[in-house]
Amino acid sequence: DTAVSQTPKYLVTQMGNDKSIKCEQNLGHDTMYWYKQDSKKFLKIMFSYNNKELIINETVPNRFSPKSPDKAHLNLHINSLELGDSAVYFCASSQGLGAFKETQYFGPGTRLLVL
Amino acid sequence: AQSVTQLGSHVSVSEGALVLLRCNYSSSVPPYLFWYVQYPNQGLQLLLKYTSAATLVKGINGFEAEFKKSETSFHLTKPSAHMSDAAEYFCAVSDPRYGGATNKLIFGTGTLLAVQP
């Protein structure tokens, strides 16, 4: 009955590889997000989607490409991985448009280590 | 642009002592403010939020926070710390002019709370 789930939980890979992280929410929410948490625990938004439409696209290298096949899923594909991509990536979801005081529900995170 | 500052990256208290975690915000409009907690190797969980109703907000696990506009602060408190409160705490701000998916949460750098027996 996990609300926001991510796979994999851990990802260790070599520089230059391409990898994907998957996120699913069963809360019926319309909006999903990707955040990056660096080694100093600083958390910054990368993308948000509403009903499969990209809404927020922060200054993120275009090696990062989010994809939302339906409103319950938001995947993150990363091409040509670099050392600086090592971080914890969190998926989150919230109810929808117009309610800017909503709670965001976070997944458990995917710990990416690029060697 | 909005921002939050959390004073003290590490706070250590004894079990049973008062917990005070500081958060100051900068915003051109009255903001919405949030406190999230992150337990080791887990995602973030909402503790409480201020959305322009009562200035004293009560959250889960006995935590509360008071919005003080004059001090641009939203400090988190708990009267008596438990060992289970040891975690990372994040203050966050959002701009009420932007709704839903356009609304970004801007996080502080976090405060790691240690609780000594």
PDB file of C-alpha atoms in Angstrom:
ATOM      1  CA  ASP A   1       0.000   0.000   0.000  1.00  0.00           C
ATOM      2  CA  THR A   2       3.011   2.265  -0.595  1.00  0.00           C
ATOM      3  CA  ALA A   3       1.873   5.722  -1.650  1.00  0.00           C
ATOM      4  CA  VAL A   4       4.883   6.795  -3.743  1.00  0.00           C
ATOM      5  CA  SER A   5       7.320   4.113  -4.794  1.00  0.00           C
ATOM      6  CA  GLN A   6      10.588   4.306  -6.691  1.00  0.00           C
ATOM      7  CA  THR A   7      12.764   1.709  -8.344  1.00  0.00           C
ATOM      8  CA  PRO A   8      15.536   0.975  -8.010  1.00  0.00           C
ATOM      9  CA  LYS A   9      16.416   1.976  -4.476  1.00  0.00           C
ATOM     10  CA  TYR A  10      20.146   1.879  -5.235  1.00  0.00           C
ATOM     11  CA  LEU A  11      21.886   2.351  -8.556  1.00  0.00           C
ATOM     12  CA  VAL A  12      25.630   2.052  -9.062  1.00  0.00           C
ATOM     13  CA  THR A  13      26.907   2.589 -12.568  1.00  0.00           C
ATOM     14  CA  GLN A  14      29.849   3.736 -14.651  1.00  0.00           C
ATOM     15  CA  MET A  15      30.346   7.148 -16.198  1.00  0.00           C
ATOM     16  CA  GLY A  16      28.890   7.395 -19.666  1.00  0.00           C
ATOM     17  CA  ASN A  17      26.119   4.870 -19.095  1.00  0.00           C
ATOM     18  CA  ASP A  18      22.412   5.552 -19.545  1.00  0.00           C
ATOM     19  CA  LYS A  19      20.031   4.701 -16.717  1.00  0.00           C
ATOM     20  CA  SER A  20      16.383   5.110 -15.768  1.00  0.00           C
ATOM     21  CA  ILE A  21      14.590   5.565 -12.473  1.00  0.00           C
ATOM     22  CA  LYS A  22      10.899   4.751 -12.198  1.00  0.00           C
ATOM     23  CA  CYS A  23       8.279   6.319  -9.965  1.00  0.00           C
ATOM     24  CA  GLU A  24       4.685   5.339  -9.324  1.00  0.00           C
ATOM     25  CA  GLN A  25       2.053   6.860  -7.054  1.00  0.00           C
ATOM     26  CA  ASN A  26      -1.225   5.240  -6.032  1.00  0.00           C
ATOM     27  CA  LEU A  27      -2.720   8.335  -4.397  1.00  0.00           C
ATOM     28  CA  GLY A  28      -4.701   9.432  -7.421  1.00  0.00           C
ATOM     29  CA  HIS A  29      -2.711  12.659  -7.584  1.00  0.00           C
ATOM     30  CA  ASP A  30      -2.494  14.735 -10.730  1.00  0.00           C
ATOM     31  CA  THR A  31       0.967  16.205 -10.167  1.00  0.00           C
ATOM     32  CA  MET A  32       4.341  14.525  -9.846  1.00  0.00           C
ATOM     33  CA  TYR A  33       7.838  15.886  -9.261  1.00  0.00           C
ATOM     34  CA  TRP A  34      11.484  14.916  -9.399  1.00  0.00           C
ATOM     35  CA  TYR A  35      13.913  16.350  -6.853  1.00  0.00           C
ATOM     36  CA  LYS A  36      17.671  15.946  -6.543  1.00  0.00           C
ATOM     37  CA  GLN A  37      19.341  15.819  -3.126  1.00  0.00           C
ATOM     38  CA  ASP A  38      23.089  16.303  -3.237  1.00  0.00           C
ATOM     39  CA  SER A  39      25.749  15.063  -0.850  1.00  0.00           C
ATOM     40  CA  LYS A  40      25.170  18.062   1.431  1.00  0.00           C
ATOM     41  CA  LYS A  41      21.488  17.156   1.678  1.00  0.00           C
ATOM     42  CA  PHE A  42      20.454  20.185  -0.385  1.00  0.00           C
ATOM     43  CA  LEU A  43      17.145  19.388  -2.089  1.00  0.00           C
ATOM     44  CA  LYS A  44      16.209  21.039  -5.368  1.00  0.00           C
ATOM     45  CA  ILE A  45      13.340  20.525  -7.740  1.00  0.00           C
ATOM     46  CA  MET A  46      14.129  19.311 -11.240  1.00  0.00           C
ATOM     47  CA  PHE A  47      10.774  18.740 -12.953  1.00  0.00           C
ATOM     48  CA  SER A  48       7.059  18.684 -12.351  1.00  0.00           C
ATOM     49  CA  TYR A  49       4.314  17.107 -14.412  1.00  0.00           C
ATOM     50  CA  ASN A  50       0.586  17.568 -14.295  1.00  0.00           C
ATOM     51  CA  ASN A  51      -1.547  14.965 -16.038  1.00  0.00           C
ATOM     52  CA  LYS A  52       1.396  13.895 -18.198  1.00  0.00           C
ATOM     53  CA  GLU A  53       2.242  17.482 -19.154  1.00  0.00           C
ATOM     54  CA  LEU A  54       5.614  19.005 -18.264  1.00  0.00           C
ATOM     55  CA  ILE A  55       5.080  22.089 -16.113  1.00  0.00           C
ATOM     56  CA  ILE A  56       8.342  22.876 -14.331  1.00  0.00           C
ATOM     57  CA  ASN A  57      11.671  22.315 -16.024  1.00  0.00           C
ATOM     58  CA  GLU A  58      14.429  23.753 -13.926  1.00  0.00           C
ATOM     59  CA  THR A  59      17.925  24.392 -15.211  1.00  0.00           C
ATOM     60  CA  VAL A  60      18.751  20.736 -15.640  1.00  0.00           C
ATOM     61  CA  PRO A  61      21.128  19.334 -18.279  1.00  0.00           C
ATOM     62  CA  ASN A  62      19.238  17.929 -21.238  1.00  0.00           C
ATOM     63  CA  ARG A  63      20.839  14.579 -20.473  1.00  0.00           C
ATOM     64  CA  PHE A  64      17.953  14.287 -18.006  1.00  0.00           C
ATOM     65  CA  SER A  65      14.657  13.465 -19.657  1.00  0.00           C
ATOM     66  CA  PRO A  66      11.501  12.859 -17.668  1.00  0.00           C
ATOM     67  CA  LYS A  67       8.677  10.844 -19.144  1.00  0.00           C
ATOM     68  CA  SER A  68       5.150  10.446 -17.872  1.00  0.00           C
ATOM     69  CA  PRO A  69       3.269   7.592 -19.580  1.00  0.00           C
ATOM     70  CA  ASP A  70       0.213   8.284 -17.419  1.00  0.00           C
ATOM     71  CA  LYS A  71      -0.551  10.485 -14.447  1.00  0.00           C
ATOM     72  CA  ALA A  72       0.404   7.766 -11.963  1.00  0.00           C
ATOM     73  CA  HIS A  73       3.919   7.317 -13.341  1.00  0.00           C
ATOM     74  CA  LEU A  74       6.872   9.639 -13.817  1.00  0.00           C
ATOM     75  CA  ASN A  75      10.152   8.163 -14.950  1.00  0.00           C
ATOM     76  CA  LEU A  76      13.549   9.812 -15.171  1.00  0.00           C
ATOM     77  CA  HIS A  77      16.012   8.815 -17.842  1.00  0.00           C
ATOM     78  CA  ILE A  78      19.597   9.994 -17.612  1.00  0.00           C
ATOM     79  CA  ASN A  79      21.972   9.781 -20.573  1.00  0.00           C
ATOM     80  CA  SER A  80      25.757   9.816 -20.474  1.00  0.00           C
ATOM     81  CA  LEU A  81      26.000   9.750 -16.701  1.00  0.00           C
ATOM     82  CA  GLU A  82      28.618  11.978 -15.069  1.00  0.00           C
ATOM     83  CA  LEU A  83      30.256  11.855 -11.649  1.00  0.00           C
ATOM     84  CA  GLY A  84      28.302  14.946 -10.611  1.00  0.00           C
ATOM     85  CA  ASP A  85      25.034  13.114 -11.152  1.00  0.00           C
ATOM     86  CA  SER A  86      25.686  11.083  -8.023  1.00  0.00           C
ATOM     87  CA  ALA A  87      22.905  12.024  -5.629  1.00  0.00           C
ATOM     88  CA  VAL A  88      19.641  10.853  -4.158  1.00  0.00           C
ATOM     89  CA  TYR A  89      16.705  11.391  -6.489  1.00  0.00           C
ATOM     90  CA  PHE A  90      13.274  11.759  -4.954  1.00  0.00           C
ATOM     91  CA  CYS A  91       9.954  11.472  -6.658  1.00  0.00           C
ATOM     92  CA  ALA A  92       6.961  13.237  -5.110  1.00  0.00           C
ATOM     93  CA  SER A  93       3.301  13.800  -5.871  1.00  0.00           C
ATOM     94  CA  SER A  94       0.547  16.216  -4.878  1.00  0.00           C
ATOM     95  CA  GLN A  95      -3.126  16.617  -5.581  1.00  0.00           C
ATOM     96  CA  GLY A  96      -3.251  18.997  -8.532  1.00  0.00           C
ATOM     97  CA  LEU A  97      -3.500  22.446  -9.992  1.00  0.00           C
ATOM     98  CA  GLY A  98      -4.704  25.439  -8.093  1.00  0.00           C
ATOM     99  CA  ALA A  99      -3.924  24.226  -4.622  1.00  0.00           C
ATOM    100  CA  PHE A 100      -0.561  25.733  -3.912  1.00  0.00           C
ATOM    101  CA  LYS A 101      -0.614  24.876  -0.250  1.00  0.00           C
ATOM    102  CA  GLU A 102      -0.814  21.171  -0.822  1.00  0.00           C
ATOM    103  CA  THR A 103       1.282  18.548   0.804  1.00  0.00           C
ATOM    104  CA  GLN A 104       3.791  16.836  -1.387  1.00  0.00           C
ATOM    105  CA  TYR A 105       4.231  13.120  -0.729  1.00  0.00           C
ATOM    106  CA  PHE A 106       7.728  11.815  -1.264  1.00  0.00           C
ATOM    107  CA  GLY A 107       9.020   8.452  -2.340  1.00  0.00           C
ATOM    108  CA  PRO A 108      11.869   6.708  -0.492  1.00  0.00           C
ATOM    109  CA  GLY A 109      14.518   7.953  -2.921  1.00  0.00           C
ATOM    110  CA  THR A 110      16.927   6.364  -5.393  1.00  0.00           C
ATOM    111  CA  ARG A 111      20.567   6.541  -4.419  1.00  0.00           C
ATOM    112  CA  LEU A 112      22.613   6.936  -7.591  1.00  0.00           C
ATOM    113  CA  LEU A 113      26.365   6.501  -7.506  1.00  0.00           C
ATOM    114  CA  VAL A 114      28.343   7.127 -10.670  1.00  0.00           C
ATOM    115  CA  LEU A 115      31.855   5.680 -10.692  1.00  0.00           C
TER     116      LEU A 115
ATOM    117  CA  ALA B   1      12.972  35.207  -5.154  1.00  0.00           C
ATOM    118  CA  GLN B   2      11.996  33.189  -2.168  1.00  0.00           C
ATOM    119  CA  SER B   3      14.418  31.447   0.121  1.00  0.00           C
ATOM    120  CA  VAL B   4      14.682  29.881   3.528  1.00  0.00           C
ATOM    121  CA  THR B   5      17.613  29.828   5.904  1.00  0.00           C
ATOM    122  CA  GLN B   6      17.994  27.209   8.576  1.00  0.00           C
ATOM    123  CA  LEU B   7      20.371  28.272  11.307  1.00  0.00           C
ATOM    124  CA  GLY B   8      22.383  25.401  12.638  1.00  0.00           C
ATOM    125  CA  SER B   9      23.121  22.442  10.418  1.00  0.00           C
ATOM    126  CA  HIS B  10      23.425  20.242  13.504  1.00  0.00           C
ATOM    127  CA  VAL B  11      21.455  20.465  16.729  1.00  0.00           C
ATOM    128  CA  SER B  12      21.944  18.114  19.656  1.00  0.00           C
ATOM    129  CA  VAL B  13      19.552  17.848  22.594  1.00  0.00           C
ATOM    130  CA  SER B  14      19.073  15.482  25.486  1.00  0.00           C
ATOM    131  CA  GLU B  15      16.080  13.210  25.617  1.00  0.00           C
ATOM    132  CA  GLY B  16      13.250  15.092  27.300  1.00  0.00           C
ATOM    133  CA  ALA B  17      14.685  18.512  26.489  1.00  0.00           C
ATOM    134  CA  LEU B  18      13.102  21.207  24.368  1.00  0.00           C
ATOM    135  CA  VAL B  19      13.697  20.985  20.639  1.00  0.00           C
ATOM    136  CA  LEU B  20      14.064  24.277  18.753  1.00  0.00           C
ATOM    137  CA  LEU B  21      14.952  24.264  15.070  1.00  0.00           C
ATOM    138  CA  ARG B  22      15.208  27.657  13.426  1.00  0.00           C
ATOM    139  CA  CYS B  23      13.928  28.729  10.049  1.00  0.00           C
ATOM    140  CA  ASN B  24      13.845  32.227   8.588  1.00  0.00           C
ATOM    141  CA  TYR B  25      12.328  33.013   5.241  1.00  0.00           C
ATOM    142  CA  SER B  26      12.670  35.657   2.601  1.00  0.00           C
ATOM    143  CA  SER B  27       9.672  36.356   0.403  1.00  0.00           C
ATOM    144  CA  SER B  28       8.153  39.312  -1.387  1.00  0.00           C
ATOM    145  CA  VAL B  29       4.656  38.052  -0.584  1.00  0.00           C
ATOM    146  CA  PRO B  30       3.255  36.235   2.458  1.00  0.00           C
ATOM    147  CA  PRO B  31       4.496  32.724   1.831  1.00  0.00           C
ATOM    148  CA  TYR B  32       3.319  29.263   2.600  1.00  0.00           C
ATOM    149  CA  LEU B  33       5.764  27.471   4.884  1.00  0.00           C
ATOM    150  CA  PHE B  34       6.388  23.825   5.548  1.00  0.00           C
ATOM    151  CA  TRP B  35       8.469  21.606   7.785  1.00  0.00           C
ATOM    152  CA  TYR B  36       9.430  18.189   6.471  1.00  0.00           C
ATOM    153  CA  VAL B  37      11.313  15.424   8.298  1.00  0.00           C
ATOM    154  CA  GLN B  38      13.628  12.893   6.714  1.00  0.00           C
ATOM    155  CA  TYR B  39      14.499   9.783   8.696  1.00  0.00           C
ATOM    156  CA  PRO B  40      17.683   7.933   7.691  1.00  0.00           C
ATOM    157  CA  ASN B  41      17.449   6.399   4.232  1.00  0.00           C
ATOM    158  CA  GLN B  42      13.850   7.468   3.795  1.00  0.00           C
ATOM    159  CA  GLY B  43      11.918  10.060   1.845  1.00  0.00           C
ATOM    160  CA  LEU B  44      10.582  13.293   3.272  1.00  0.00           C
ATOM    161  CA  GLN B  45       7.425  13.387   5.361  1.00  0.00           C
ATOM    162  CA  LEU B  46       5.363  16.469   6.100  1.00  0.00           C
ATOM    163  CA  LEU B  47       5.396  17.523   9.762  1.00  0.00           C
ATOM    164  CA  LEU B  48       3.258  20.639   9.448  1.00  0.00           C
ATOM    165  CA  LYS B  49       2.452  23.566   7.209  1.00  0.00           C
ATOM    166  CA  TYR B  50       1.398  27.189   7.472  1.00  0.00           C
ATOM    167  CA  THR B  51      -1.044  28.355   4.821  1.00  0.00           C
ATOM    168  CA  SER B  52      -2.198  31.750   6.164  1.00  0.00           C
ATOM    169  CA  ALA B  53      -4.678  30.486   8.710  1.00  0.00           C
ATOM    170  CA  ALA B  54      -3.656  30.217  12.364  1.00  0.00           C
ATOM    171  CA  THR B  55      -0.111  31.394  12.998  1.00  0.00           C
ATOM    172  CA  LEU B  56       0.553  28.609  15.498  1.00  0.00           C
ATOM    173  CA  VAL B  57       0.510  25.355  13.617  1.00  0.00           C
ATOM    174  CA  LYS B  58       0.432  21.952  15.233  1.00  0.00           C
ATOM    175  CA  GLY B  59       1.839  18.978  13.411  1.00  0.00           C
ATOM    176  CA  ILE B  60       2.474  15.317  13.879  1.00  0.00           C
ATOM    177  CA  ASN B  61       4.586  13.726  16.604  1.00  0.00           C
ATOM    178  CA  GLY B  62       4.076  16.643  19.001  1.00  0.00           C
ATOM    179  CA  PHE B  63       5.799  19.265  16.863  1.00  0.00           C
ATOM    180  CA  GLU B  64       4.520  22.772  16.347  1.00  0.00           C
ATOM    181  CA  ALA B  65       5.702  25.917  14.628  1.00  0.00           C
ATOM    182  CA  GLU B  66       4.756  29.570  14.855  1.00  0.00           C
ATOM    183  CA  PHE B  67       4.648  31.931  11.908  1.00  0.00           C
ATOM    184  CA  LYS B  68       6.020  35.325  12.943  1.00  0.00           C
ATOM    185  CA  LYS B  69       5.763  37.824  10.145  1.00  0.00           C
ATOM    186  CA  SER B  70       7.639  40.539  12.044  1.00  0.00           C
ATOM    187  CA  GLU B  71      10.609  38.234  12.477  1.00  0.00           C
ATOM    188  CA  THR B  72      10.177  36.413   9.118  1.00  0.00           C
ATOM    189  CA  SER B  73      10.513  33.199  11.070  1.00  0.00           C
ATOM    190  CA  PHE B  74       8.861  29.810  11.250  1.00  0.00           C
ATOM    191  CA  HIS B  75      10.744  27.976  13.997  1.00  0.00           C
ATOM    192  CA  LEU B  76       9.921  24.364  14.814  1.00  0.00           C
ATOM    193  CA  THR B  77       9.558  23.298  18.441  1.00  0.00           C
ATOM    194  CA  LYS B  78       8.763  20.269  20.514  1.00  0.00           C
ATOM    195  CA  PRO B  79       8.540  20.438  24.318  1.00  0.00           C
ATOM    196  CA  SER B  80      10.214  17.099  24.999  1.00  0.00           C
ATOM    197  CA  ALA B  81      12.539  15.285  22.625  1.00  0.00           C
ATOM    198  CA  HIS B  82      12.343  11.548  22.066  1.00  0.00           C
ATOM    199  CA  MET B  83      15.078   9.351  20.710  1.00  0.00           C
ATOM    200  CA  SER B  84      12.832   8.653  17.714  1.00  0.00           C
ATOM    201  CA  ASP B  85      12.962  12.360  16.762  1.00  0.00           C
ATOM    202  CA  ALA B  86      16.550  12.008  15.547  1.00  0.00           C
ATOM    203  CA  ALA B  87      16.366  12.891  11.869  1.00  0.00           C
ATOM    204  CA  GLU B  88      17.028  15.614   9.316  1.00  0.00           C
ATOM    205  CA  TYR B  89      14.512  18.469   9.315  1.00  0.00           C
ATOM    206  CA  PHE B  90      13.852  20.677   6.334  1.00  0.00           C
ATOM    207  CA  CYS B  91      12.055  23.982   6.242  1.00  0.00           C
ATOM    208  CA  ALA B  92      10.502  24.877   2.879  1.00  0.00           C
ATOM    209  CA  VAL B  93       8.680  27.823   1.354  1.00  0.00           C
ATOM    210  CA  SER B  94       6.299  28.115  -1.558  1.00  0.00           C
ATOM    211  CA  ASP B  95       4.905  31.112  -3.370  1.00  0.00           C
ATOM    212  CA  PRO B  96       1.098  31.297  -3.043  1.00  0.00           C
ATOM    213  CA  ARG B  97       0.868  33.078  -6.393  1.00  0.00           C
ATOM    214  CA  TYR B  98       1.712  29.851  -8.180  1.00  0.00           C
ATOM    215  CA  GLY B  99      -0.642  26.932  -8.032  1.00  0.00           C
ATOM    216  CA  GLY B 100      -0.331  23.215  -8.262  1.00  0.00           C
ATOM    217  CA  ALA B 101       2.281  21.887 -10.583  1.00  0.00           C
ATOM    218  CA  THR B 102       3.788  25.315 -11.154  1.00  0.00           C
ATOM    219  CA  ASN B 103       4.414  25.695  -7.477  1.00  0.00           C
ATOM    220  CA  LYS B 104       7.944  24.975  -6.415  1.00  0.00           C
ATOM    221  CA  LEU B 105       8.956  24.090  -2.918  1.00  0.00           C
ATOM    222  CA  ILE B 106      12.186  25.867  -2.036  1.00  0.00           C
ATOM    223  CA  PHE B 107      13.996  23.942   0.667  1.00  0.00           C
ATOM    224  CA  GLY B 108      16.452  25.043   3.284  1.00  0.00           C
ATOM    225  CA  THR B 109      19.706  23.194   3.766  1.00  0.00           C
ATOM    226  CA  GLY B 110      18.364  21.069   6.577  1.00  0.00           C
ATOM    227  CA  THR B 111      19.114  20.634  10.268  1.00  0.00           C
ATOM    228  CA  LEU B 112      20.264  17.310  11.597  1.00  0.00           C
ATOM    229  CA  LEU B 113      18.755  16.695  15.020  1.00  0.00           C
ATOM    230  CA  ALA B 114      20.592  14.344  17.357  1.00  0.00           C
ATOM    231  CA  VAL B 115      18.929  13.208  20.588  1.00  0.00           C
ATOM    232  CA  GLN B 116      21.224  12.075  23.376  1.00  0.00           C
ATOM    233  CA  PRO B 117      20.016   9.576  25.990  1.00  0.00           C
TER     234      PRO B 117
END
